[in-house]
Amino acid sequence: MSGVNLAETAAVLPEAWRSRRLGLVGTACVKVLRMDELPVEEESHGAAEALLVLDGRLELEVDGMPVSVQAGELYVVAAGAAHAVRPGSRGTLVIVEVPEE
């Protein structure tokens, strides 16, 4: 696999919040997506999920508490933690997750 320009890959995705799978590292899936200002409903996962903001910012609510993740920051959502995207998130996001079976 050759290098991937993450910002360009996210920019050409047809919809915000629709990720593109870039590859696997062990069993973990690495994905990129474009955020817009709209919220995303609450969800939780059986495994931890790493969220890396490349540019912009990610506004979350995790277990009822507000969390703001800035460009260049990584936030790990613990397994089982309820989390939702609050309005105002924008930019490019990389997600590393272990797919649930």
Short mmCIF file of N, CA, C and O in Angstrom, two decimals:
data_model
loop_
_atom_site.label_atom_id
_atom_site.label_comp_id
_atom_site.label_asym_id
_atom_site.label_seq_id
_atom_site.Cartn_x
_atom_site.Cartn_y
_atom_site.Cartn_z
N MET A 1 0.85 -1.18 0.00
CA MET A 1 0.00 0.00 0.00
C MET A 1 0.89 1.24 0.00
O MET A 1 1.86 1.32 0.73
N SER A 2 0.55 2.19 -0.81
CA SER A 2 1.30 3.44 -0.83
C SER A 2 0.73 4.40 0.20
O SER A 2 -0.30 4.14 0.81
N GLY A 3 1.39 5.54 0.37
CA GLY A 3 0.93 6.54 1.32
C GLY A 3 -0.44 7.07 0.97
O GLY A 3 -0.83 7.11 -0.20
N VAL A 4 -1.19 7.46 1.99
CA VAL A 4 -2.55 7.98 1.81
C VAL A 4 -2.60 9.39 2.38
O VAL A 4 -2.23 9.60 3.54
N ASN A 5 -3.04 10.34 1.57
CA ASN A 5 -3.25 11.69 2.07
C ASN A 5 -4.62 11.70 2.75
O ASN A 5 -5.66 11.63 2.08
N LEU A 6 -4.62 11.75 4.07
CA LEU A 6 -5.85 11.61 4.83
C LEU A 6 -6.83 12.75 4.60
O LEU A 6 -8.03 12.52 4.44
N ALA A 7 -6.34 13.98 4.56
CA ALA A 7 -7.22 15.13 4.35
C ALA A 7 -7.87 15.08 2.97
O ALA A 7 -9.07 15.32 2.84
N GLU A 8 -7.10 14.73 1.95
CA GLU A 8 -7.66 14.64 0.60
C GLU A 8 -8.67 13.50 0.51
O GLU A 8 -9.72 13.63 -0.12
N THR A 9 -8.36 12.37 1.12
CA THR A 9 -9.27 11.22 1.10
C THR A 9 -10.60 11.58 1.75
O THR A 9 -11.67 11.28 1.22
N ALA A 10 -10.55 12.25 2.90
CA ALA A 10 -11.77 12.65 3.60
C ALA A 10 -12.55 13.70 2.80
O ALA A 10 -13.78 13.65 2.74
N ALA A 11 -11.84 14.62 2.16
CA ALA A 11 -12.49 15.71 1.43
C ALA A 11 -13.34 15.22 0.26
O ALA A 11 -14.34 15.84 -0.08
N VAL A 12 -12.95 14.11 -0.36
CA VAL A 12 -13.69 13.63 -1.53
C VAL A 12 -14.76 12.60 -1.18
O VAL A 12 -15.45 12.11 -2.08
N LEU A 13 -14.92 12.28 0.08
CA LEU A 13 -15.98 11.35 0.46
C LEU A 13 -17.34 11.98 0.15
O LEU A 13 -17.53 13.18 0.34
N PRO A 14 -18.30 11.18 -0.33
CA PRO A 14 -19.57 11.75 -0.76
C PRO A 14 -20.43 12.32 0.36
O PRO A 14 -21.27 13.17 0.11
N GLU A 15 -20.23 11.86 1.60
CA GLU A 15 -21.03 12.34 2.73
C GLU A 15 -20.16 12.52 3.97
O GLU A 15 -19.23 11.75 4.18
N ALA A 16 -20.53 13.52 4.77
CA ALA A 16 -19.89 13.66 6.08
C ALA A 16 -20.32 12.49 6.95
O ALA A 16 -21.40 11.92 6.76
N TRP A 17 -19.48 12.09 7.87
CA TRP A 17 -19.73 11.03 8.84
C TRP A 17 -19.83 9.64 8.20
O TRP A 17 -20.20 8.70 8.86
N ARG A 18 -19.49 9.52 6.92
CA ARG A 18 -19.39 8.21 6.26
C ARG A 18 -17.92 7.92 6.08
O ARG A 18 -17.25 8.53 5.26
N SER A 19 -17.41 6.97 6.86
CA SER A 19 -15.97 6.73 6.87
C SER A 19 -15.53 5.87 5.69
O SER A 19 -16.33 5.15 5.08
N ARG A 20 -14.25 5.98 5.38
CA ARG A 20 -13.62 5.11 4.39
C ARG A 20 -12.58 4.28 5.12
O ARG A 20 -11.71 4.82 5.82
N ARG A 21 -12.66 2.99 4.95
CA ARG A 21 -11.70 2.08 5.56
C ARG A 21 -10.39 2.17 4.79
O ARG A 21 -10.34 2.01 3.58
N LEU A 22 -9.30 2.42 5.53
CA LEU A 22 -7.98 2.54 4.92
C LEU A 22 -7.19 1.25 4.99
O LEU A 22 -6.34 0.99 4.15
N GLY A 23 -7.44 0.45 6.03
CA GLY A 23 -6.72 -0.80 6.17
C GLY A 23 -6.85 -1.36 7.57
O GLY A 23 -7.51 -0.78 8.43
N LEU A 24 -6.20 -2.50 7.77
CA LEU A 24 -6.21 -3.17 9.06
C LEU A 24 -4.82 -3.18 9.66
O LEU A 24 -3.83 -3.33 8.94
N VAL A 25 -4.77 -3.05 10.98
CA VAL A 25 -3.53 -3.23 11.74
C VAL A 25 -3.88 -4.28 12.78
O VAL A 25 -4.59 -4.00 13.74
N GLY A 26 -3.44 -5.51 12.53
CA GLY A 26 -3.92 -6.62 13.33
C GLY A 26 -5.41 -6.76 13.07
O GLY A 26 -5.84 -6.83 11.93
N THR A 27 -6.20 -6.73 14.15
CA THR A 27 -7.65 -6.79 13.97
C THR A 27 -8.30 -5.40 13.97
O THR A 27 -9.49 -5.28 13.76
N ALA A 28 -7.50 -4.36 14.22
CA ALA A 28 -8.03 -3.00 14.27
C ALA A 28 -8.19 -2.41 12.88
O ALA A 28 -7.31 -2.54 12.03
N CYS A 29 -9.31 -1.76 12.67
CA CYS A 29 -9.62 -1.11 11.41
C CYS A 29 -9.28 0.38 11.53
O CYS A 29 -9.65 1.04 12.51
N VAL A 30 -8.57 0.91 10.53
CA VAL A 30 -8.23 2.34 10.49
C VAL A 30 -9.11 2.99 9.43
O VAL A 30 -9.14 2.55 8.28
N LYS A 31 -9.84 4.03 9.84
CA LYS A 31 -10.78 4.70 8.95
C LYS A 31 -10.58 6.21 9.02
O LYS A 31 -10.06 6.73 10.00
N VAL A 32 -11.01 6.90 7.97
CA VAL A 32 -10.97 8.36 7.94
C VAL A 32 -12.35 8.85 7.53
O VAL A 32 -13.07 8.19 6.76
N LEU A 33 -12.73 10.02 8.04
CA LEU A 33 -14.00 10.63 7.64
C LEU A 33 -13.93 12.14 7.76
O LEU A 33 -13.02 12.69 8.38
N ARG A 34 -14.90 12.76 7.14
CA ARG A 34 -15.05 14.21 7.18
C ARG A 34 -16.20 14.53 8.14
O ARG A 34 -17.29 13.96 8.03
N MET A 35 -15.94 15.41 9.09
CA MET A 35 -16.97 15.84 10.03
C MET A 35 -17.64 17.11 9.49
O MET A 35 -17.00 17.91 8.82
N ASP A 36 -18.93 17.26 9.78
CA ASP A 36 -19.59 18.53 9.52
C ASP A 36 -20.13 19.04 10.84
O ASP A 36 -19.83 18.49 11.90
N GLU A 37 -20.89 20.08 10.83
CA GLU A 37 -21.35 20.72 12.06
C GLU A 37 -22.49 19.98 12.75
O GLU A 37 -22.87 20.33 13.86
N LEU A 38 -23.03 18.95 12.12
CA LEU A 38 -24.22 18.29 12.64
C LEU A 38 -23.89 17.24 13.71
O LEU A 38 -22.83 16.63 13.67
N PRO A 39 -24.81 17.01 14.64
CA PRO A 39 -24.59 16.00 15.67
C PRO A 39 -24.78 14.59 15.12
O PRO A 39 -25.37 14.40 14.06
N VAL A 40 -24.27 13.62 15.86
CA VAL A 40 -24.44 12.20 15.54
C VAL A 40 -24.97 11.52 16.80
O VAL A 40 -24.50 11.78 17.91
N GLU A 41 -25.96 10.63 16.62
CA GLU A 41 -26.62 9.99 17.74
C GLU A 41 -25.65 9.18 18.61
O GLU A 41 -24.62 8.72 18.15
N GLU A 42 -26.07 8.99 19.85
CA GLU A 42 -25.29 8.24 20.83
C GLU A 42 -25.11 6.78 20.40
O GLU A 42 -26.02 6.18 19.82
N GLU A 43 -23.94 6.24 20.72
CA GLU A 43 -23.65 4.84 20.46
C GLU A 43 -22.64 4.36 21.49
O GLU A 43 -22.08 5.16 22.23
N SER A 44 -22.43 3.06 21.54
CA SER A 44 -21.38 2.49 22.37
C SER A 44 -20.87 1.25 21.66
O SER A 44 -21.54 0.69 20.79
N HIS A 45 -19.65 0.82 22.02
CA HIS A 45 -19.00 -0.30 21.37
C HIS A 45 -18.44 -1.25 22.43
O HIS A 45 -18.12 -0.83 23.54
N GLY A 46 -18.26 -2.50 22.03
CA GLY A 46 -17.72 -3.50 22.94
C GLY A 46 -16.22 -3.39 23.15
O GLY A 46 -15.67 -4.02 24.04
N ALA A 47 -15.55 -2.59 22.31
CA ALA A 47 -14.10 -2.39 22.43
C ALA A 47 -13.81 -0.89 22.42
O ALA A 47 -14.61 -0.09 21.94
N ALA A 48 -12.66 -0.52 22.97
CA ALA A 48 -12.25 0.89 22.96
C ALA A 48 -12.10 1.37 21.51
O ALA A 48 -11.85 0.58 20.59
N GLU A 49 -12.23 2.67 21.32
CA GLU A 49 -12.14 3.29 20.00
C GLU A 49 -11.24 4.52 20.12
O GLU A 49 -11.44 5.34 21.02
N ALA A 50 -10.24 4.63 19.24
CA ALA A 50 -9.34 5.78 19.26
C ALA A 50 -9.80 6.78 18.21
O ALA A 50 -10.06 6.42 17.06
N LEU A 51 -9.90 8.05 18.61
CA LEU A 51 -10.34 9.13 17.73
C LEU A 51 -9.22 10.17 17.64
O LEU A 51 -8.88 10.79 18.64
N LEU A 52 -8.67 10.35 16.45
CA LEU A 52 -7.58 11.28 16.22
C LEU A 52 -8.08 12.39 15.31
O LEU A 52 -8.45 12.14 14.15
N VAL A 53 -8.09 13.62 15.81
CA VAL A 53 -8.54 14.77 15.03
C VAL A 53 -7.33 15.33 14.28
O VAL A 53 -6.37 15.79 14.90
N LEU A 54 -7.39 15.26 12.96
CA LEU A 54 -6.29 15.78 12.14
C LEU A 54 -6.37 17.29 12.00
O LEU A 54 -5.37 17.99 12.10
N ASP A 55 -7.57 17.78 11.71
CA ASP A 55 -7.79 19.23 11.62
C ASP A 55 -9.21 19.51 12.07
O ASP A 55 -10.06 18.63 12.03
N GLY A 56 -9.45 20.71 12.54
CA GLY A 56 -10.76 21.07 13.08
C GLY A 56 -10.88 20.69 14.53
O GLY A 56 -9.90 20.75 15.29
N ARG A 57 -12.08 20.25 14.91
CA ARG A 57 -12.29 19.82 16.30
C ARG A 57 -13.47 18.86 16.35
O ARG A 57 -14.37 18.89 15.51
N LEU A 58 -13.45 18.02 17.37
CA LEU A 58 -14.51 17.04 17.60
C LEU A 58 -15.14 17.36 18.95
O LEU A 58 -14.45 17.43 19.97
N GLU A 59 -16.45 17.58 18.94
CA GLU A 59 -17.20 17.87 20.16
C GLU A 59 -18.01 16.64 20.52
O GLU A 59 -18.90 16.23 19.76
N LEU A 60 -17.67 16.02 21.65
CA LEU A 60 -18.33 14.79 22.08
C LEU A 60 -19.08 14.98 23.38
O LEU A 60 -18.81 15.92 24.14
N GLU A 61 -19.97 14.04 23.63
CA GLU A 61 -20.51 13.84 24.97
C GLU A 61 -20.23 12.38 25.29
O GLU A 61 -20.66 11.48 24.56
N VAL A 62 -19.46 12.15 26.34
CA VAL A 62 -19.06 10.79 26.73
C VAL A 62 -19.59 10.52 28.13
O VAL A 62 -19.22 11.23 29.07
N ASP A 63 -20.44 9.53 28.24
CA ASP A 63 -21.08 9.21 29.52
C ASP A 63 -21.66 10.45 30.18
O ASP A 63 -21.49 10.68 31.38
N GLY A 64 -22.29 11.30 29.37
CA GLY A 64 -22.96 12.49 29.88
C GLY A 64 -22.09 13.71 30.11
O GLY A 64 -22.58 14.76 30.50
N MET A 65 -20.79 13.60 29.85
CA MET A 65 -19.86 14.72 30.07
C MET A 65 -19.36 15.27 28.72
O MET A 65 -19.01 14.48 27.85
N PRO A 66 -19.30 16.60 28.59
CA PRO A 66 -18.78 17.17 27.34
C PRO A 66 -17.27 16.98 27.23
O PRO A 66 -16.54 17.09 28.21
N VAL A 67 -16.81 16.66 26.02
CA VAL A 67 -15.39 16.47 25.73
C VAL A 67 -15.10 17.18 24.41
O VAL A 67 -15.81 16.98 23.43
N SER A 68 -14.08 18.01 24.39
CA SER A 68 -13.66 18.70 23.18
C SER A 68 -12.27 18.20 22.79
O SER A 68 -11.35 18.25 23.60
N VAL A 69 -12.14 17.69 21.56
CA VAL A 69 -10.87 17.16 21.07
C VAL A 69 -10.41 18.06 19.92
O VAL A 69 -11.11 18.21 18.93
N GLN A 70 -9.25 18.68 20.09
CA GLN A 70 -8.73 19.65 19.12
C GLN A 70 -7.83 18.97 18.09
O GLN A 70 -7.40 17.83 18.27
N ALA A 71 -7.51 19.70 17.04
CA ALA A 71 -6.60 19.22 16.00
C ALA A 71 -5.29 18.76 16.63
O ALA A 71 -4.73 19.42 17.51
N GLY A 72 -4.83 17.58 16.21
CA GLY A 72 -3.60 17.02 16.74
C GLY A 72 -3.77 16.23 18.02
O GLY A 72 -2.80 15.66 18.52
N GLU A 73 -4.98 16.16 18.54
CA GLU A 73 -5.23 15.42 19.78
C GLU A 73 -5.88 14.07 19.49
O GLU A 73 -6.64 13.91 18.53
N LEU A 74 -5.61 13.13 20.38
CA LEU A 74 -6.17 11.78 20.33
C LEU A 74 -7.03 11.59 21.56
O LEU A 74 -6.62 11.93 22.68
N TYR A 75 -8.21 11.03 21.36
CA TYR A 75 -9.10 10.71 22.48
C TYR A 75 -9.49 9.25 22.34
O TYR A 75 -9.87 8.80 21.25
N VAL A 76 -9.38 8.49 23.44
CA VAL A 76 -9.77 7.09 23.43
C VAL A 76 -11.07 6.95 24.20
O VAL A 76 -11.14 7.28 25.39
N VAL A 77 -12.10 6.47 23.50
CA VAL A 77 -13.39 6.19 24.13
C VAL A 77 -13.30 4.78 24.69
O VAL A 77 -13.01 3.83 23.96
N ALA A 78 -13.52 4.64 25.97
CA ALA A 78 -13.43 3.34 26.64
C ALA A 78 -14.51 2.39 26.12
O ALA A 78 -15.60 2.82 25.71
N ALA A 79 -14.23 1.12 26.16
CA ALA A 79 -15.21 0.10 25.77
C ALA A 79 -16.47 0.28 26.61
O ALA A 79 -16.40 0.48 27.82
N GLY A 80 -17.61 0.24 25.94
CA GLY A 80 -18.89 0.35 26.63
C GLY A 80 -19.34 1.75 26.95
O GLY A 80 -20.47 1.95 27.40
N ALA A 81 -18.50 2.77 26.77
CA ALA A 81 -18.88 4.15 27.09
C ALA A 81 -19.86 4.68 26.06
O ALA A 81 -19.63 4.61 24.85
N ALA A 82 -20.96 5.24 26.55
CA ALA A 82 -21.92 5.88 25.66
C ALA A 82 -21.33 7.20 25.18
O ALA A 82 -20.86 8.00 25.99
N HIS A 83 -21.31 7.41 23.87
CA HIS A 83 -20.76 8.65 23.34
C HIS A 83 -21.56 9.12 22.12
O HIS A 83 -22.07 8.30 21.36
N ALA A 84 -21.67 10.43 22.00
CA ALA A 84 -22.39 11.06 20.90
C ALA A 84 -21.59 12.27 20.44
O ALA A 84 -20.85 12.88 21.22
N VAL A 85 -21.75 12.62 19.18
CA VAL A 85 -21.11 13.82 18.64
C VAL A 85 -22.07 14.99 18.84
O VAL A 85 -23.23 14.94 18.43
N ARG A 86 -21.56 16.04 19.48
CA ARG A 86 -22.35 17.25 19.70
C ARG A 86 -22.25 18.16 18.48
O ARG A 86 -21.30 18.06 17.70
N PRO A 87 -23.19 19.09 18.30
CA PRO A 87 -23.10 20.05 17.19
C PRO A 87 -21.79 20.83 17.27
O PRO A 87 -21.27 21.10 18.35
N GLY A 88 -21.26 21.18 16.11
CA GLY A 88 -20.06 22.01 16.05
C GLY A 88 -18.79 21.26 15.68
O GLY A 88 -17.75 21.88 15.50
N SER A 89 -18.86 19.95 15.54
CA SER A 89 -17.68 19.18 15.13
C SER A 89 -17.44 19.41 13.65
O SER A 89 -18.37 19.42 12.85
N ARG A 90 -16.17 19.62 13.29
CA ARG A 90 -15.83 19.83 11.87
C ARG A 90 -14.38 19.46 11.65
O ARG A 90 -13.58 19.50 12.57
N GLY A 91 -14.05 19.07 10.42
CA GLY A 91 -12.67 18.75 10.08
C GLY A 91 -12.51 17.30 9.65
O GLY A 91 -13.44 16.68 9.14
N THR A 92 -11.32 16.77 9.89
CA THR A 92 -10.97 15.42 9.46
C THR A 92 -10.66 14.56 10.69
O THR A 92 -9.91 14.97 11.57
N LEU A 93 -11.26 13.37 10.71
CA LEU A 93 -11.14 12.48 11.85
C LEU A 93 -10.64 11.11 11.40
O LEU A 93 -11.14 10.56 10.41
N VAL A 94 -9.66 10.57 12.12
CA VAL A 94 -9.21 9.19 11.92
C VAL A 94 -9.73 8.38 13.10
O VAL A 94 -9.61 8.79 14.25
N ILE A 95 -10.32 7.22 12.77
CA ILE A 95 -10.85 6.32 13.78
C ILE A 95 -10.11 5.00 13.71
O ILE A 95 -9.90 4.46 12.62
N VAL A 96 -9.69 4.50 14.86
CA VAL A 96 -9.09 3.17 14.95
C VAL A 96 -9.98 2.37 15.88
O VAL A 96 -10.16 2.73 17.05
N GLU A 97 -10.55 1.28 15.33
CA GLU A 97 -11.49 0.49 16.12
C GLU A 97 -11.33 -0.99 15.79
O GLU A 97 -10.86 -1.35 14.72
N VAL A 98 -11.74 -1.79 16.74
CA VAL A 98 -11.81 -3.23 16.51
C VAL A 98 -13.25 -3.54 16.16
O VAL A 98 -14.15 -3.31 16.98
N PRO A 99 -13.50 -4.02 14.93
CA PRO A 99 -14.89 -4.29 14.52
C PRO A 99 -15.54 -5.32 15.43
O PRO A 99 -14.90 -6.29 15.85
N GLU A 100 -16.80 -5.09 15.73
CA GLU A 100 -17.56 -6.03 16.55
C GLU A 100 -18.06 -7.15 15.65
O GLU A 100 -18.43 -6.92 14.52
N GLU A 101 -18.05 -8.34 16.18
CA GLU A 101 -18.48 -9.49 15.39
C GLU A 101 -19.95 -9.76 15.56
O GLU A 101 -20.60 -9.38 16.41
#
